Short mmCIF file of C-alpha atoms in Angstrom, two decimals:
data_model
loop_
_atom_site.label_atom_id
_atom_site.label_comp_id
_atom_site.label_asym_id
_atom_site.label_seq_id
_atom_site.Cartn_x
_atom_site.Cartn_y
_atom_site.Cartn_z
CA MET A 7 -3.44 2.94 -31.20
CA ARG A 8 0.29 3.16 -31.99
CA ARG A 9 0.79 5.73 -29.24
CA GLN A 10 -0.45 3.40 -26.53
CA PRO A 11 2.97 1.93 -25.57
CA LEU A 12 4.35 5.44 -25.01
CA LEU A 13 1.34 6.45 -22.94
CA PHE A 14 1.63 3.24 -20.96
CA LEU A 15 5.33 3.87 -20.21
CA ILE A 16 4.64 7.44 -19.11
CA THR A 17 1.87 6.20 -16.83
CA ILE A 18 4.15 3.63 -15.19
CA LEU A 19 6.89 6.19 -14.59
CA SER A 20 4.41 8.63 -13.06
CA PHE A 21 3.20 5.95 -10.64
CA ASN A 22 6.68 5.05 -9.42
CA CYS A 23 6.55 7.93 -6.96
CA TYR A 24 3.88 6.03 -5.03
CA SER A 25 6.01 2.94 -4.54
CA GLN A 26 6.54 3.29 -0.82
CA ILE A 27 7.19 0.52 1.67
CA SER A 28 6.34 1.77 5.13
CA PHE A 29 8.59 2.12 8.14
CA GLU A 30 7.32 -0.20 10.85
CA LYS A 31 8.02 -0.61 14.53
CA GLY A 32 11.16 -2.57 15.22
CA TYR A 33 14.48 -2.55 16.99
CA TYR A 34 18.18 -3.15 16.57
CA ILE A 35 20.97 -4.26 18.89
CA ASN A 36 24.35 -2.62 18.36
CA ASP A 37 27.84 -3.85 19.17
CA SER A 38 27.51 -2.43 22.68
CA ASP A 39 24.53 -4.74 23.28
CA GLN A 40 22.25 -1.71 23.42
CA LYS A 41 18.74 -2.38 22.19
CA VAL A 42 17.28 0.62 20.37
CA GLU A 43 13.58 0.91 19.52
CA CYS A 44 13.14 2.39 16.07
CA LEU A 45 11.18 2.32 12.82
CA ILE A 46 12.57 -0.04 10.17
CA LYS A 47 11.80 0.06 6.47
CA ASN A 48 10.19 -3.35 6.09
CA VAL A 49 11.03 -4.54 2.58
CA ASP A 50 9.95 -8.12 3.40
CA TRP A 51 13.29 -9.23 2.00
CA LYS A 52 13.43 -12.17 -0.40
CA ASN A 53 17.23 -12.22 -0.32
CA ASN A 54 18.86 -11.78 3.07
CA PRO A 55 19.73 -8.10 3.51
CA THR A 56 23.24 -6.76 3.90
CA LYS A 57 21.86 -3.49 5.28
CA PHE A 58 18.58 -1.88 6.29
CA GLU A 59 17.08 1.59 6.60
CA TYR A 60 15.69 2.89 9.89
CA LYS A 61 14.47 6.02 11.60
CA LEU A 62 14.56 6.73 15.32
CA THR A 63 11.26 8.63 15.13
CA GLU A 64 8.61 9.20 12.48
CA ASP A 65 10.00 12.66 11.68
CA SER A 66 13.70 11.95 11.95
CA GLU A 67 16.02 11.40 9.00
CA LYS A 68 16.62 7.97 7.52
CA LYS A 69 19.78 6.09 8.44
CA ILE A 70 21.43 2.96 7.09
CA ALA A 71 22.80 0.15 9.28
CA THR A 72 24.95 -2.81 8.23
CA THR A 73 26.57 -5.90 9.70
CA LYS A 74 29.55 -3.76 10.68
CA THR A 75 27.68 -2.16 13.60
CA ILE A 76 24.47 -4.18 14.14
CA LYS A 77 24.27 -7.56 15.88
CA GLU A 78 20.55 -8.06 15.46
CA PHE A 79 17.45 -6.32 14.16
CA GLY A 80 13.79 -7.13 13.83
CA VAL A 81 10.44 -5.85 12.61
CA LEU A 82 7.70 -6.43 15.18
CA ASN A 83 5.42 -9.37 14.33
CA ALA A 84 7.20 -9.84 11.01
CA SER A 85 10.84 -10.91 10.95
CA LYS A 86 14.11 -11.11 12.83
CA TYR A 87 17.70 -11.17 11.58
CA ARG A 88 20.87 -11.99 13.49
CA ARG A 89 24.45 -11.24 12.51
CA CYS A 90 26.51 -14.41 12.43
CA LEU A 91 30.06 -15.30 11.50
CA VAL A 92 29.56 -18.56 9.64
CA ASN A 93 31.19 -20.95 7.23
CA ILE A 94 28.97 -21.10 4.16
CA ASP A 95 29.18 -23.34 1.12
CA ARG A 96 28.07 -21.50 -2.01
CA SER A 97 28.38 -24.44 -4.41
CA ARG A 98 26.06 -24.22 -7.41
CA ASN A 99 23.29 -26.69 -8.13
CA THR A 100 23.10 -26.22 -11.90
CA VAL A 101 24.79 -28.97 -13.90
CA GLY A 102 27.13 -26.66 -15.82
CA GLU A 103 28.46 -25.13 -12.59
CA MET A 104 28.20 -28.14 -10.27
CA SER A 105 31.21 -29.13 -8.16
CA ASN A 106 33.11 -32.38 -8.66
CA HIS A 107 33.73 -32.64 -4.92
CA ARG A 108 31.37 -34.24 -2.44
CA LYS A 109 32.58 -32.15 0.51
CA PRO A 110 31.33 -28.59 0.91
CA VAL A 111 33.73 -25.76 0.10
CA PHE A 112 33.34 -23.41 3.04
CA LYS A 113 34.10 -19.71 3.10
CA GLU A 114 33.90 -17.60 6.25
CA GLU A 115 31.42 -14.73 5.93
CA VAL A 116 29.53 -12.31 8.16
CA LEU A 117 25.84 -12.50 7.28
CA PHE A 118 22.45 -11.39 8.51
CA LEU A 119 20.72 -14.74 8.93
CA LYS A 120 16.94 -14.84 9.11
CA VAL A 121 15.66 -16.43 12.32
CA LEU A 122 13.02 -19.07 11.58
CA ILE A 123 12.88 -20.89 14.92
CA GLU A 124 14.35 -19.51 18.15
CA GLY A 125 14.65 -21.81 21.14
CA LYS A 126 16.85 -24.47 22.67
CA ALA A 127 17.60 -25.38 19.07
CA SER A 128 17.38 -22.49 16.62
CA LEU A 129 17.00 -22.57 12.84
CA TYR A 130 18.15 -19.88 10.43
CA SER A 131 17.94 -19.34 6.68
CA PHE A 132 20.02 -17.56 4.07
CA GLU A 133 18.83 -16.82 0.54
CA ASP A 134 20.76 -15.11 -2.25
CA GLY A 135 19.17 -15.49 -5.67
CA ASN A 136 18.93 -19.23 -6.35
CA LEU A 137 21.12 -20.06 -3.36
CA ASN A 138 19.28 -21.41 -0.29
CA ARG A 139 21.17 -22.44 2.84
CA TYR A 140 19.97 -23.33 6.33
CA PHE A 141 21.88 -22.95 9.58
CA TYR A 142 21.32 -24.04 13.16
CA ASN A 143 22.67 -23.95 16.67
CA LYS A 144 21.80 -25.47 20.02
CA ASP A 145 22.06 -23.91 23.47
CA ASN A 146 23.50 -20.71 21.95
CA ALA A 147 26.54 -22.52 20.53
CA GLU A 148 28.19 -21.41 17.29
CA VAL A 149 25.91 -21.31 14.27
CA GLU A 150 26.66 -24.02 11.70
CA GLN A 151 25.40 -24.68 8.20
CA LEU A 152 23.21 -27.70 7.67
CA VAL A 153 25.04 -29.31 4.78
CA PHE A 154 23.28 -30.33 1.61
CA LYS A 155 25.08 -30.34 -1.72
CA TYR A 156 24.70 -31.62 -5.26
CA TYR A 157 27.91 -32.80 -6.91
CA LEU A 158 29.12 -34.66 -9.99
CA THR A 159 30.84 -38.05 -9.88
CA PRO A 160 33.82 -38.78 -12.19
CA ASN A 161 31.37 -40.32 -14.71
CA ASP A 162 29.19 -37.16 -14.60
CA GLN A 163 26.36 -38.56 -12.50
CA VAL A 164 24.58 -36.19 -10.12
CA ARG A 165 24.78 -37.19 -6.47
CA GLU A 166 23.66 -35.59 -3.21
CA ASN A 167 25.58 -34.97 -0.01
CA LYS A 168 22.92 -35.14 2.72
CA ARG A 169 25.15 -34.60 5.70
CA TYR A 170 22.49 -32.39 7.31
CA LYS A 171 20.55 -35.50 8.31
CA GLN A 172 23.50 -36.81 10.29
CA GLN A 173 23.88 -33.37 11.91
CA LEU A 174 20.25 -33.37 12.99
CA PHE A 175 20.39 -36.90 14.36
CA ASN A 176 23.67 -36.37 16.22
CA ASP A 177 22.99 -32.91 17.68
CA LEU A 178 19.25 -32.85 18.28
CA LYS A 179 18.62 -36.02 20.23
CA CYS A 180 15.28 -36.46 21.95
CA SER A 181 12.81 -39.26 22.55
CA ASN A 182 10.69 -38.19 19.59
CA VAL A 183 13.65 -37.77 17.24
CA THR A 184 14.18 -41.12 15.52
CA ILE A 185 16.34 -42.02 12.57
CA ASP A 186 13.19 -42.57 10.51
CA LYS A 187 11.95 -39.05 11.21
CA VAL A 188 15.31 -37.58 10.29
CA GLU A 189 15.35 -39.55 7.04
CA ASN A 190 12.02 -38.01 6.09
CA VAL A 191 13.28 -34.43 6.50
CA ASP A 192 13.98 -32.83 3.12
CA TYR A 193 16.27 -29.84 2.78
CA ASN A 194 13.55 -27.21 2.60
CA LYS A 195 12.11 -24.60 4.94
CA GLY A 196 8.85 -26.38 5.69
CA ASP A 197 10.38 -29.74 6.66
CA LEU A 198 13.17 -28.18 8.70
CA ILE A 199 10.81 -25.87 10.60
CA ASN A 200 8.56 -28.80 11.48
CA PHE A 201 11.55 -30.78 12.69
CA PHE A 202 12.88 -27.97 14.93
CA VAL A 203 9.41 -27.29 16.31
CA GLU A 204 9.05 -30.96 17.24
CA TYR A 205 12.49 -31.07 18.83
CA ASN A 206 11.86 -27.98 20.99
CA LYS A 207 8.49 -29.35 22.08
CA CYS A 208 10.09 -32.69 22.93
CA SER A 209 12.70 -30.85 25.02
CA ASN A 210 9.95 -28.99 26.92
CA GLU A 211 11.60 -25.70 26.03
CA GLU A 212 9.92 -22.45 25.04
CA PHE A 213 10.51 -21.41 21.46
CA ILE A 214 9.31 -18.88 18.89
CA ASN A 215 8.22 -19.83 15.38
CA PHE A 216 8.68 -16.62 13.39
CA GLU A 217 7.32 -18.11 10.19
CA LYS A 218 4.02 -19.01 11.83
CA LYS A 219 3.35 -15.32 12.42
CA GLN A 220 3.69 -14.55 8.73
CA LYS A 221 1.13 -16.90 7.21
CA LYS A 222 -0.65 -15.00 4.46
CA ASN A 223 -3.37 -15.52 1.93
CA LEU A 224 -1.23 -16.17 -1.12
CA PHE A 225 -3.93 -16.78 -3.73
CA ASN A 226 -6.67 -14.63 -5.27
CA LEU A 227 -9.38 -15.61 -7.73
CA SER A 228 -11.23 -12.86 -9.60
CA ILE A 229 -13.82 -12.52 -12.34
CA ARG A 230 -12.73 -10.00 -14.98
CA PRO A 231 -15.38 -8.70 -17.40
CA GLY A 232 -14.61 -5.77 -19.66
CA PHE A 233 -14.66 -4.16 -23.08
CA SER A 234 -12.09 -4.19 -25.85
CA MET A 235 -11.55 -1.78 -28.73
CA SER A 236 -9.98 -3.87 -31.48
CA SER A 237 -8.95 -3.44 -35.10
CA LEU A 238 -7.73 -5.76 -37.84
CA SER A 239 -5.89 -5.16 -41.08
CA ILE A 240 -4.90 -7.77 -43.69
CA ASP A 241 -2.61 -7.35 -46.68
CA GLN A 242 -1.89 -9.69 -49.57
CA ASN A 243 1.73 -9.68 -50.73
CA VAL A 244 1.04 -10.31 -54.44
CA SER A 245 -1.94 -7.98 -54.93
CA ASN A 246 -3.75 -5.24 -53.05
CA LEU A 247 -7.22 -5.98 -54.42
CA ARG A 248 -8.24 -7.88 -51.29
CA ASP A 249 -6.35 -5.76 -48.75
CA THR A 250 -8.72 -4.78 -45.95
CA ASP A 251 -8.59 -2.40 -43.00
CA PHE A 252 -11.51 -3.30 -40.76
CA ASP A 253 -12.91 -0.52 -38.61
CA SER A 254 -12.25 -0.54 -34.87
CA GLU A 255 -14.96 -2.44 -33.03
CA MET A 256 -16.07 -2.47 -29.41
CA SER A 257 -16.58 -5.96 -28.04
CA PHE A 258 -17.20 -7.67 -24.72
CA ARG A 259 -14.51 -9.80 -23.09
CA PHE A 260 -14.69 -12.01 -20.02
CA GLY A 261 -11.88 -13.55 -18.02
CA VAL A 262 -11.20 -15.41 -14.79
CA GLU A 263 -7.91 -14.48 -13.14
CA ALA A 264 -5.87 -16.63 -10.78
CA GLU A 265 -3.25 -14.58 -8.92
CA LEU A 266 -0.44 -16.21 -6.97
CA ILE A 267 1.15 -13.81 -4.46
CA MET A 268 4.89 -14.15 -3.96
CA PRO A 269 5.71 -14.52 -0.23
CA PHE A 270 8.27 -11.69 -0.12
CA ASN A 271 8.62 -7.94 -0.68
CA LYS A 272 5.37 -7.18 1.20
CA ASN A 273 3.10 -8.98 -1.31
CA LYS A 274 4.10 -6.57 -4.07
CA TRP A 275 4.87 -9.25 -6.69
CA THR A 276 2.36 -11.73 -8.09
CA VAL A 277 2.11 -14.23 -10.93
CA ILE A 278 -1.13 -14.02 -12.91
CA LEU A 279 -3.01 -16.41 -15.17
CA GLU A 280 -6.21 -15.18 -16.84
CA PRO A 281 -8.13 -17.37 -19.33
CA THR A 282 -10.22 -14.88 -21.34
CA TYR A 283 -12.89 -15.13 -24.02
CA GLN A 284 -12.80 -12.46 -26.73
CA HIS A 285 -14.74 -11.99 -29.96
CA PHE A 286 -13.97 -9.55 -32.79
CA LYS A 287 -16.53 -9.20 -35.56
CA SER A 288 -16.44 -6.63 -38.35
CA GLU A 289 -17.49 -6.09 -41.95
CA LYS A 290 -15.92 -3.96 -44.66
CA GLU A 291 -17.14 -3.02 -48.13
CA LEU A 292 -14.38 -3.00 -50.74
CA THR A 293 -14.66 -1.71 -54.29
CA THR A 294 -15.38 -5.18 -55.65
CA GLN A 295 -16.88 -7.12 -52.75
CA ASN A 296 -17.80 -7.31 -49.08
CA VAL A 297 -15.40 -8.84 -46.52
CA LYS A 298 -16.36 -10.12 -43.07
CA ALA A 299 -14.05 -10.96 -40.19
CA ASP A 300 -15.30 -13.25 -37.43
CA TYR A 301 -12.52 -13.96 -34.93
CA LYS A 302 -13.17 -15.56 -31.55
CA SER A 303 -10.66 -17.13 -29.23
CA ILE A 304 -9.65 -18.05 -25.71
CA GLU A 305 -6.64 -16.00 -24.68
CA LEU A 306 -4.35 -17.31 -21.96
CA PRO A 307 -2.25 -14.45 -20.54
CA ILE A 308 0.56 -15.62 -18.25
CA GLY A 309 2.38 -12.79 -16.57
CA VAL A 310 3.82 -10.90 -13.64
CA ARG A 311 2.21 -8.05 -11.69
CA HIS A 312 3.76 -5.45 -9.39
CA TYR A 313 1.81 -3.41 -6.85
CA PHE A 314 2.47 0.12 -5.58
CA PHE A 315 0.69 0.65 -2.26
CA LEU A 316 -1.00 4.00 -1.69
CA ASN A 317 -2.51 3.18 1.69
CA GLU A 318 -4.04 0.22 3.52
CA ASN A 319 -7.01 0.03 1.14
CA SER A 320 -5.68 1.30 -2.17
CA LYS A 321 -2.93 0.23 -4.53
CA ILE A 322 -1.87 0.74 -8.13
CA PHE A 323 -0.46 -2.06 -10.23
CA VAL A 324 1.34 -2.69 -13.49
CA ASN A 325 1.61 -6.02 -15.22
CA GLY A 326 3.07 -7.65 -18.29
CA SER A 327 1.85 -10.89 -19.86
CA TYR A 328 2.70 -13.34 -22.58
CA ILE A 329 -0.54 -14.31 -24.32
CA ILE A 330 -1.13 -17.76 -25.77
CA ASP A 331 -4.13 -17.51 -28.10
CA PHE A 332 -6.45 -20.37 -29.06
CA SER A 333 -8.68 -19.33 -31.97
CA SER A 334 -11.78 -21.34 -32.81
CA ASN A 335 -14.11 -21.34 -35.86
CA SER A 336 -12.64 -18.02 -36.97
CA VAL A 337 -12.46 -16.82 -40.58
CA VAL A 338 -12.04 -13.86 -42.91
CA ASP A 339 -14.96 -14.35 -45.29
CA PHE A 340 -14.69 -12.87 -48.79
CA GLU A 341 -17.83 -12.49 -50.86
CA PHE A 342 -15.84 -13.78 -53.84
CA GLY A 343 -12.78 -15.99 -53.74
CA THR A 344 -11.16 -18.18 -51.13
CA ASP A 345 -11.84 -17.46 -47.47
CA LEU A 346 -8.98 -17.29 -44.96
CA GLU A 347 -9.03 -19.39 -41.81
CA ILE A 348 -7.76 -17.44 -38.83
CA LYS A 349 -4.84 -19.08 -37.02
CA THR A 350 -2.93 -16.85 -34.62
CA ARG A 351 0.51 -16.34 -33.17
CA ASN A 352 1.10 -15.34 -29.57
CA ASN A 353 1.76 -11.79 -28.44
CA LEU A 354 2.35 -9.58 -25.38
CA ALA A 355 0.12 -7.37 -23.25
CA PHE A 356 0.86 -4.59 -20.75
CA GLY A 357 -1.56 -3.18 -18.23
CA VAL A 358 -1.89 -0.56 -15.52
CA GLY A 359 -4.67 -0.45 -12.97
CA TYR A 360 -6.06 0.36 -9.55
CA LYS A 361 -7.27 -2.02 -6.83
CA TYR A 362 -9.43 -1.08 -3.85
CA ASN A 363 -9.79 -3.03 -0.62
CA ASN A 364 -8.24 -6.12 -2.28
CA ARG A 365 -11.65 -6.68 -3.89
CA TYR A 366 -12.44 -4.26 -6.74
CA SER A 367 -10.12 -3.38 -9.61
CA LEU A 368 -9.99 -1.41 -12.82
CA GLU A 369 -7.31 -2.02 -15.46
CA MET A 370 -6.34 -0.55 -18.82
CA ARG A 371 -4.50 -3.09 -20.97
CA TYR A 372 -2.65 -2.67 -24.26
CA HIS A 373 -2.00 -5.65 -26.54
CA THR A 374 0.91 -5.68 -28.96
CA ASN A 375 0.33 -6.64 -32.61
CA ARG A 376 -0.95 -10.16 -33.15
CA GLU A 377 -0.50 -12.10 -36.39
CA VAL A 378 -3.78 -13.90 -37.16
CA LEU A 379 -3.04 -15.36 -40.63
CA TYR A 380 0.31 -16.98 -40.03
CA THR A 381 -0.72 -20.19 -41.87
CA HIS A 382 -1.19 -18.12 -45.04
CA PRO A 383 2.33 -17.19 -46.21
CA LEU A 384 1.11 -14.74 -48.87
CA TRP A 385 -0.75 -12.64 -46.30
CA ASP A 386 0.25 -10.23 -43.55
CA SER A 387 -2.12 -9.34 -40.76
CA ASP A 388 -2.23 -6.99 -37.79
CA PHE A 389 -4.72 -7.43 -34.95
CA ARG A 390 -4.60 -4.77 -32.25
CA SER A 391 -6.57 -4.41 -29.06
CA PHE A 392 -6.97 -2.10 -26.08
CA SER A 393 -9.10 -3.21 -23.13
CA ILE A 394 -10.83 -1.72 -20.11
CA ILE A 395 -11.18 -4.48 -17.50
CA LEU A 396 -13.25 -4.54 -14.31
CA GLY A 397 -12.33 -7.00 -11.59
CA TYR A 398 -14.05 -8.49 -8.58
CA ALA A 399 -12.11 -10.81 -6.26
CA LEU A 400 -14.10 -13.84 -5.14
CA PHE A 401 -11.39 -14.70 -2.59
#
């Protein structure tokens, strides 16, 4: 069992060669206003890119393009980015780094902005880590940042500069755009997209909503039965008369997994939550007495999963989880002497698996050591487990 982490690491490294994001049909426009059809490596960027890879044909060599030579690029039916010279305020929102000034501190930068809405009034976004900024223009004028900023007052109170609402009301006037509607627009992608869609409709102008094309199923629910090979050892610090190494036992486990798909990087990252019932039961004959272990619990793994796509129907995944364990009516039962109630600490788990057609899956999962007698200070314990898990996605 102790070799499992090494085997798991080797397995992950061997699968990295399959981590390919495909080149998809797209285009770019260079500084000479020449539009070139090409194949772009669609990373489904979370952070706005500073460069991108492309190929002119399927068999040609890969090239890299940046803001220095490219005015615009796009992946068909997926995304579009435009190079813009903008003033951007990068003020932090965390209290320890928050500005004491209400006004934005602008810095001129050349950025690839993501086009969200393109029309008479266009909306753009920029994301860099925890920084989210939105930009706009009207009638192809210069692109400006919609200003929203947290700041600290002299007495250390957090305030908000919501100048973006005044910008929207002043620059995007239409019969349907009232002060009340503007007041209800929060500084987030959903509210701003809805506002720009409504303005363009009110202006009777054609527009493109790029985000509407990218709606995805971002949630999976699966049943996850399987089998676990588990072992338990307990050691008393003051005497070894009751020390016990229980034999490895095969047991059934059953879980229900909720998987939240992150809306970036081509659905390769997910957050997983899998309430699981497990039951370990074993008996050992010592020199002086019999000892029984009966340990049942609900495990609650909370973790992150990463997929490596093989083709349209097949993908490999790796995941890591932090397991919160809730034991119930569990005990180490000695034939003679005081029994030990099982109370557990939390531990980690690492898995590698295969998923077919987004429906069927098979996973091997290794659990790190779990302390199950932590309320008994004179005892040490070591519960280990390795699981084979089958999965079937309900939706």
